[in-house]
Amino acid sequence: MNILVSGGLGYIGSHTCVALLEAGHSVIIVDNLSNSKKETAEKIINITNKQVIFYEVDLTDDKAVSMIFDNHKIDGVIHFAALKAVGESIKKPIEYYYNNLVSTMVLVKYCLKYNVNKFVFSSSATVYGENRVPFNELMELFPTTNPYGETKVMSERILKDVAQANPMFSVSILRYFNPVGAHESGLIGESPNGIPNNLMPYITQVAKGKLKKLKVFGDNYPTVDGTGVRDFIHVVDLAEGHVAALNNLKKGVHIYNLGTGKGTSVLELINAFEEANGIKIPYEVVDRRPGDIAECYADVTKAYQELGWRASRDIFRMCKDAWNFEKNNSLDY
Ligand code: NAD
Ligand code: UDP
């Protein structure tokens, strides 16, 4: 199939392009490079030995998006493009609502116009808010604590309404847990701008000596060792989950958790990283980070039953591949 991948040069999008190309699909990447680099397209080509088509286009640019649908026979869309920094979204709500919601609406509009009925959407475990773990897809959603999270809740709602009005439309909403790690080649991975907000890139930058010490946000949660627990998933497993979702699309809206189903605490992740890579990670415990929940992990039964997909790479592999990418890439990657 010809798959339009929005945000395809970003962290998860680039790994998914690799998985799609390896599964025999063609990809048309649309990305405005607001959080990615053009060279990533070359890296995808290097890894797969296959060509990709790349448009440097902003998805809120209605005319430019229309032209892409005019130029290609598109069979399906995987929509990754979004702004994703939780803290920034609190400071710049309009930017987040505008970018994330208008992008989704423009893409869906042209899918309907050009009879593209296959649509896969990047949602997030953040929509579960403070539900009880493990989170399953039938749970009622609690309000999220930030505009970023709300853009995911609202986009899910928009897609449900569109599918209701257009019975041929098939949508998979994928709720990701905590993607970490990198492609085993070390060519593509996560390279956040500035000081990382997320745990794994912070750890790899401490390992590299770019940052001095990790701050562990709280050790008094009601968890196995008092630190926060998350469902870390290898980004290549996640990418493969998208291929499975695309292959198993059904009419209407279907929601799947993409995680491992296993919770790992912050201290357990630090230990796994040290063991996997033989590097000590200095850390100190500081106050809780506002807005954090104690535990977040998935019930992954539905994805396995309906998509035939489950994550296979363990926490050591995640730590090894994350470090392999960090050490192979210069500061300005
Ligand atoms: P990323 O920032 O690496 O990738 C997003 C890509 O979209 C970037 O390349 C960016 O340049 C592009 N983009 C943003 N707005 C655009 C626009 N208007 N037009 C064109 N391109 C645009 O992020 P990621 O980690 O790969 O996340 C991909 C998706 O998964 C996002 O929707 C994100 O909200 C969601 N998600 C990510 C995580 C995570 O921890 N990484 C967790 C849950 C959900
Ligand atoms: N965390 C931490 N130090 C950091 C970054 C994160 O202790 O520098 C903790 C955070 O409190 C949470 C876990 O690591 O318990 C995962 O946080 P991350 O930001 O990676 O993901 P999210 O909060 O989105 O699940």
Coordinates of C-alpha atoms and ligand atoms in Angstrom, one line a residue:
M1 CA 0.0 0.0 0.0
N2 CA 0.9 3.7 -0.4
I3 CA 0.9 5.1 3.1
L4 CA 1.0 8.8 3.9
V5 CA 3.0 9.1 7.1
S6 CA 2.4 12.5 8.8
G7 CA 5.3 13.4 11.2
G8 CA 7.3 10.5 9.6
L9 CA 10.7 12.1 10.3
G10 CA 10.0 12.2 14.0
Y11 CA 11.0 9.7 16.7
I12 CA 8.2 7.1 16.3
G13 CA 7.3 8.0 12.7
S14 CA 10.8 7.3 11.4
H15 CA 10.9 3.9 13.0
T16 CA 7.4 3.2 11.6
C17 CA 8.5 4.2 8.1
V18 CA 11.3 1.6 8.4
A19 CA 8.8 -1.1 9.6
L20 CA 6.4 -0.1 6.8
L21 CA 9.1 -0.3 4.1
E22 CA 10.4 -3.6 5.4
A23 CA 6.8 -4.9 5.2
G24 CA 6.6 -4.0 1.5
H25 CA 4.6 -0.7 1.7
S26 CA 5.6 2.6 0.1
V27 CA 5.7 5.7 2.2
I28 CA 5.0 9.4 1.5
I29 CA 6.3 11.4 4.5
V30 CA 4.8 14.7 5.3
D31 CA 6.6 16.7 8.0
N32 CA 7.2 20.4 8.7
L33 CA 10.6 19.7 10.4
S34 CA 9.4 21.5 13.5
N35 CA 10.9 18.7 15.7
S36 CA 12.9 16.7 13.2
K37 CA 15.6 16.9 10.6
K38 CA 15.6 16.3 6.8
E39 CA 18.6 13.9 7.1
T40 CA 16.4 11.4 8.9
A41 CA 14.8 10.6 5.5
E42 CA 18.3 9.6 4.2
K43 CA 18.8 7.4 7.3
I44 CA 15.5 5.6 6.7
I45 CA 16.7 5.0 3.1
N46 CA 20.1 3.7 4.3
I47 CA 18.5 1.3 6.8
T48 CA 15.9 -0.1 4.3
N49 CA 17.6 0.4 1.0
K50 CA 14.2 1.6 -0.3
Q51 CA 13.1 5.0 -1.5
V52 CA 10.8 7.4 0.3
I53 CA 8.9 10.5 -0.9
F54 CA 9.2 13.5 1.4
Y55 CA 7.2 16.7 1.5
E56 CA 8.3 19.5 3.8
V57 CA 4.7 20.6 4.4
D58 CA 2.8 21.9 7.4
L59 CA -0.4 19.9 7.9
T60 CA -2.3 23.0 8.8
D61 CA -1.6 24.2 5.3
D62 CA -4.8 23.1 3.7
K63 CA -3.7 23.8 0.1
A64 CA -0.4 22.1 0.4
V65 CA -2.0 19.0 1.8
S66 CA -4.6 18.9 -0.9
M67 CA -1.8 19.0 -3.5
I68 CA -0.2 15.8 -1.9
F69 CA -3.5 13.9 -2.1
D70 CA -3.8 15.1 -5.8
N71 CA -0.3 13.9 -6.6
H72 CA -0.5 10.4 -5.2
K73 CA -2.9 7.5 -4.9
I74 CA -2.9 7.1 -1.2
D75 CA -4.2 3.9 0.4
G76 CA -3.9 4.8 4.0
V77 CA -2.7 7.4 6.5
I78 CA -0.7 7.1 9.7
H79 CA -1.0 10.4 11.6
F80 CA 1.9 11.0 14.0
A81 CA 2.4 14.7 13.5
A82 CA 1.8 16.7 16.7
L83 CA 3.4 18.9 19.2
K84 CA 4.1 16.7 22.2
A85 CA 5.7 18.5 25.1
V86 CA 3.4 18.5 28.1
G87 CA 4.9 21.4 29.9
E88 CA 5.1 23.6 26.8
S89 CA 1.5 22.9 26.1
I90 CA 0.5 24.5 29.4
K91 CA 2.4 27.6 28.5
K92 CA 1.3 27.7 24.8
P93 CA -2.2 26.2 24.7
I94 CA -3.4 27.8 21.5
E95 CA -0.3 26.6 19.6
Y96 CA -1.0 23.1 20.8
Y97 CA -4.8 23.1 20.2
Y98 CA -4.3 24.7 16.8
N99 CA -1.4 22.6 15.5
N100 CA -2.7 19.2 16.8
L101 CA -6.4 19.6 16.0
V102 CA -6.2 21.5 12.7
S103 CA -3.6 19.0 11.4
T104 CA -5.9 16.1 12.2
M105 CA -9.0 17.8 10.7
V106 CA -7.2 18.8 7.5
L107 CA -5.8 15.3 7.0
V108 CA -9.2 13.7 7.7
K109 CA -10.9 16.1 5.4
Y110 CA -8.8 15.1 2.4
C111 CA -9.0 11.4 3.4
L112 CA -12.8 11.7 3.0
K113 CA -12.5 13.7 -0.2
Y114 CA -10.2 11.2 -1.9
N115 CA -11.8 8.1 -0.5
V116 CA -8.9 7.1 1.7
N117 CA -10.6 5.0 4.3
K118 CA -7.7 3.7 6.3
F119 CA -6.5 5.9 9.2
V120 CA -4.2 5.2 12.1
F121 CA -3.9 7.8 14.8
S122 CA -1.2 8.3 17.5
S123 CA -2.9 8.7 20.8
S124 CA -1.4 8.4 24.3
A125 CA -1.9 6.6 27.6
T126 CA -2.2 10.1 29.1
V127 CA -5.9 10.0 28.1
Y128 CA -6.5 7.5 31.0
G129 CA -5.6 10.1 33.6
E130 CA -5.8 8.6 37.1
N131 CA -7.7 5.4 36.3
R132 CA -6.7 2.2 38.0
V133 CA -3.9 0.2 36.4
P134 CA -3.7 -1.8 34.2
F135 CA -5.5 0.6 31.8
N136 CA -7.8 -1.0 29.4
E137 CA -9.5 0.5 26.3
L138 CA -13.0 0.3 27.8
M139 CA -12.3 2.6 30.7
E140 CA -14.0 5.9 30.9
L141 CA -11.5 8.7 30.4
F142 CA -10.7 11.1 33.1
P143 CA -9.8 14.7 32.2
T144 CA -6.1 15.1 31.5
T145 CA -4.0 17.7 33.3
N146 CA -2.7 19.6 30.3
P147 CA -3.6 20.9 26.8
Y148 CA -1.4 18.3 25.1
G149 CA -3.5 15.5 26.7
E150 CA -6.7 17.3 25.8
T151 CA -5.7 17.4 22.1
K152 CA -5.5 13.6 22.2
V153 CA -8.9 13.3 23.8
M154 CA -10.4 15.8 21.3
S155 CA -8.8 14.1 18.3
E156 CA -10.1 10.8 19.4
R157 CA -13.6 12.3 19.6
I158 CA -13.3 13.9 16.2
L159 CA -12.3 10.6 14.7
K160 CA -15.2 8.8 16.3
D161 CA -17.7 11.4 15.0
V162 CA -16.2 11.2 11.5
A163 CA -16.4 7.4 11.5
Q164 CA -20.0 7.6 12.7
A165 CA -20.9 9.9 9.8
N166 CA -18.9 7.9 7.2
P167 CA -19.5 4.2 7.5
M168 CA -16.6 3.3 5.1
F169 CA -14.0 5.0 7.3
S170 CA -11.7 2.6 9.3
V171 CA -9.8 4.1 12.2
S172 CA -7.4 2.6 14.6
I173 CA -6.6 4.8 17.6
L174 CA -3.3 3.6 19.2
R175 CA -2.7 4.6 22.7
Y176 CA 1.1 4.5 23.3
F177 CA 2.6 4.0 26.7
N178 CA 6.3 5.0 27.1
P179 CA 8.3 4.5 23.9
V180 CA 12.0 4.3 24.4
G181 CA 15.1 2.8 22.7
A182 CA 16.1 3.2 19.1
H183 CA 16.7 1.2 15.9
E184 CA 19.5 -1.3 16.3
S185 CA 21.5 0.4 13.6
G186 CA 22.0 3.4 15.9
L187 CA 21.0 5.6 12.9
I188 CA 17.6 6.8 14.1
G189 CA 16.4 7.4 17.6
E190 CA 15.1 10.0 20.0
S191 CA 16.9 13.4 20.0
P192 CA 15.0 15.9 22.0
N193 CA 15.8 19.6 21.7
G194 CA 17.4 21.1 24.9
I195 CA 17.2 19.3 28.2
P196 CA 15.1 16.2 27.9
N197 CA 11.8 16.0 29.8
N198 CA 11.5 12.3 29.5
L199 CA 13.4 9.8 31.6
M200 CA 15.3 7.6 29.1
P201 CA 16.8 10.4 27.1
Y202 CA 17.8 12.1 30.4
I203 CA 19.5 8.9 31.5
T204 CA 21.4 8.5 28.2
Q205 CA 22.6 12.1 28.3
V206 CA 23.8 11.6 31.9
A207 CA 25.6 8.4 30.7
K208 CA 27.3 10.5 27.9
G209 CA 28.3 13.2 30.4
K210 CA 26.2 15.9 28.7
L211 CA 24.2 16.1 32.0
K212 CA 25.6 15.6 35.5
K213 CA 23.0 13.8 37.5
L214 CA 19.5 12.4 37.0
K215 CA 16.8 13.9 39.2
V216 CA 14.3 11.2 40.4
F217 CA 11.0 12.9 40.8
G218 CA 9.7 11.5 44.1
D219 CA 10.3 8.2 46.0
N220 CA 7.1 8.3 48.1
Y221 CA 4.6 7.0 45.6
P222 CA 2.6 3.9 46.6
T223 CA 4.7 1.7 44.2
V224 CA 7.1 -1.2 44.5
D225 CA 10.0 1.1 45.6
G226 CA 8.3 4.5 45.9
T227 CA 9.3 5.8 42.5
G228 CA 7.0 6.2 39.5
V229 CA 6.1 3.1 37.5
R230 CA 5.7 3.2 33.7
D231 CA 5.2 0.8 30.8
F232 CA 8.3 1.3 28.7
I233 CA 8.0 -0.1 25.2
H234 CA 10.8 -0.5 22.6
V235 CA 10.1 1.9 19.7
V236 CA 10.7 -0.8 17.2
D237 CA 8.0 -2.9 18.8
L238 CA 5.7 0.1 18.7
A239 CA 6.5 0.7 15.0
E240 CA 5.7 -3.0 14.3
G241 CA 2.4 -2.4 16.1
H242 CA 1.5 0.2 13.5
V243 CA 2.0 -2.3 10.7
A244 CA -0.2 -4.8 12.5
A245 CA -2.9 -2.1 13.1
L246 CA -2.8 -1.1 9.4
N247 CA -3.2 -4.7 8.3
N248 CA -6.1 -5.3 10.6
L249 CA -8.2 -2.2 10.2
K250 CA -11.9 -2.6 10.5
K251 CA -14.7 -0.2 9.7
G252 CA -15.5 2.2 12.6
V253 CA -13.2 3.3 15.3
H254 CA -11.1 0.7 17.3
I255 CA -8.8 1.6 20.1
Y256 CA -5.7 -0.4 21.1
N257 CA -3.2 0.0 23.9
L258 CA 0.4 -0.4 22.6
G259 CA 2.5 -1.2 25.6
T260 CA 4.2 -4.3 27.1
G261 CA 1.7 -4.7 29.9
K262 CA 4.6 -4.6 32.4
G263 CA 5.4 -1.8 34.8
T264 CA 9.0 -0.7 35.5
S265 CA 9.9 1.8 38.2
V266 CA 12.3 4.7 37.7
L267 CA 14.9 3.0 40.0
E268 CA 14.4 -0.3 38.2
L269 CA 15.0 1.4 34.8
I270 CA 18.2 3.0 36.2
N271 CA 19.4 -0.4 37.4
A272 CA 18.6 -2.1 34.1
F273 CA 20.5 0.7 32.2
E274 CA 23.5 0.3 34.4
E275 CA 23.5 -3.5 34.1
A276 CA 22.8 -3.5 30.3
N277 CA 25.6 -1.0 29.5
G278 CA 28.0 -1.2 32.4
I279 CA 27.7 2.6 33.1
K280 CA 26.8 4.1 36.5
I281 CA 24.0 6.7 36.5
P282 CA 24.4 9.2 39.3
Y283 CA 21.0 10.4 40.6
E284 CA 19.4 12.2 43.4
V285 CA 15.8 12.0 44.7
V286 CA 13.9 15.3 44.5
D287 CA 10.3 16.4 44.9
R288 CA 7.5 14.8 42.8
R289 CA 6.9 16.5 39.4
P290 CA 3.5 18.2 39.4
G291 CA 0.9 16.3 37.3
D292 CA 2.7 12.9 37.5
I293 CA 0.7 9.8 38.4
A294 CA 2.1 6.9 40.4
E295 CA 1.6 4.1 38.0
C296 CA 0.8 3.7 34.3
Y297 CA 0.8 0.4 32.5
A298 CA -1.3 -1.2 29.9
D299 CA -3.7 -4.1 29.6
V300 CA -2.5 -5.4 26.2
T301 CA -4.9 -8.2 25.7
K302 CA -7.0 -6.5 23.0
A303 CA -4.0 -5.7 20.7
Y304 CA -2.9 -9.3 20.9
Q305 CA -6.3 -10.7 20.3
E306 CA -7.3 -8.4 17.5
L307 CA -4.0 -7.4 15.9
G308 CA -2.0 -10.5 16.6
W309 CA 0.7 -8.1 17.9
R310 CA 2.6 -8.0 21.2
A311 CA 5.9 -6.4 22.2
S312 CA 8.9 -8.7 22.3
R313 CA 11.9 -6.6 23.2
D314 CA 12.8 -6.4 26.9
I315 CA 13.9 -3.6 29.2
F316 CA 17.6 -4.5 28.7
R317 CA 17.3 -4.3 24.9
M318 CA 15.6 -0.9 25.3
C319 CA 18.4 0.3 27.5
K320 CA 21.1 -1.0 25.1
D321 CA 19.6 0.4 22.0
A322 CA 18.9 3.8 23.6
W323 CA 22.5 4.0 24.7
N324 CA 23.8 2.8 21.3
F325 CA 21.9 5.6 19.6
E326 CA 23.1 8.3 22.1
K327 CA 26.7 7.4 21.9
N328 CA 26.7 7.2 18.1
N329 CA 25.2 10.6 17.6
S330 CA 26.9 13.9 18.0
L331 CA 25.3 16.8 19.9
D332 CA 23.8 18.3 16.7
Y333 CA 22.2 15.1 15.3
Ligands
NAD1 P1 8.2 13.8 17.3 O1 8.1 15.2 17.8 O2 9.5 13.1 17.3 O3 7.5 13.6 15.9 C1 6.4 14.4 15.5 C2 6.7 14.9 14.1 O4 5.7 15.7 13.6 C3 8.0 15.8 14.1 O5 8.9 15.3 13.1 C4 7.4 17.2 13.7 O6 8.3 17.9 13.0 C5 6.2 16.8 13.0 N1 5.1 17.8 13.0 C6 4.5 18.4 14.1 N2 3.5 19.3 13.8 C7 3.5 19.2 12.4 C8 2.6 19.9 11.4 N3 1.7 20.8 11.8 N4 2.8 19.6 10.1 C9 3.8 18.7 9.8 N5 4.6 18.0 10.6 C10 4.4 18.3 11.9 O7 7.2 13.0 18.3 P2 7.1 11.4 18.5 O8 7.6 11.0 19.8 O9 7.5 10.6 17.3 O10 5.5 11.3 18.6 C11 4.7 10.9 17.5 C12 3.2 10.9 17.9 O11 3.0 10.0 19.0 C13 2.7 12.3 18.4 O12 1.4 12.5 18.0 C14 2.8 12.2 19.9 O13 1.8 13.0 20.5 C15 2.4 10.7 20.1 N6 2.9 10.1 21.3 C16 4.2 10.2 21.6 C17 4.7 9.6 22.8 C18 6.1 9.7 23.2 O14 6.5 9.4 24.4 N7 7.1 9.9 22.3 C19 3.8 9.0 23.7 C20 2.4 9.0 23.4 C21 2.0 9.5 22.2
UDP2 N1 11.2 11.0 35.7 C1 12.2 11.2 36.6 N2 13.2 12.1 36.2 C2 13.2 12.7 35.0 C3 12.2 12.4 34.1 C4 11.2 11.5 34.5 O1 12.2 10.7 37.7 O2 14.2 13.5 34.7 C5 10.1 10.0 36.1 C6 8.7 10.6 36.1 O3 8.4 11.2 37.3 C7 7.9 9.4 35.8 C8 8.8 8.5 34.9 O4 10.1 9.0 35.2 O5 7.6 8.7 37.0 C9 8.5 8.6 33.4 O6 8.5 10.0 33.0 P1 8.5 10.5 31.5 O7 8.5 12.0 31.5 O8 9.6 9.8 30.8 O9 7.1 9.9 30.9 P2 5.6 10.2 31.4 O10 5.6 11.0 32.6 O11 5.0 10.8 30.2 O12 5.0 8.8 31.7

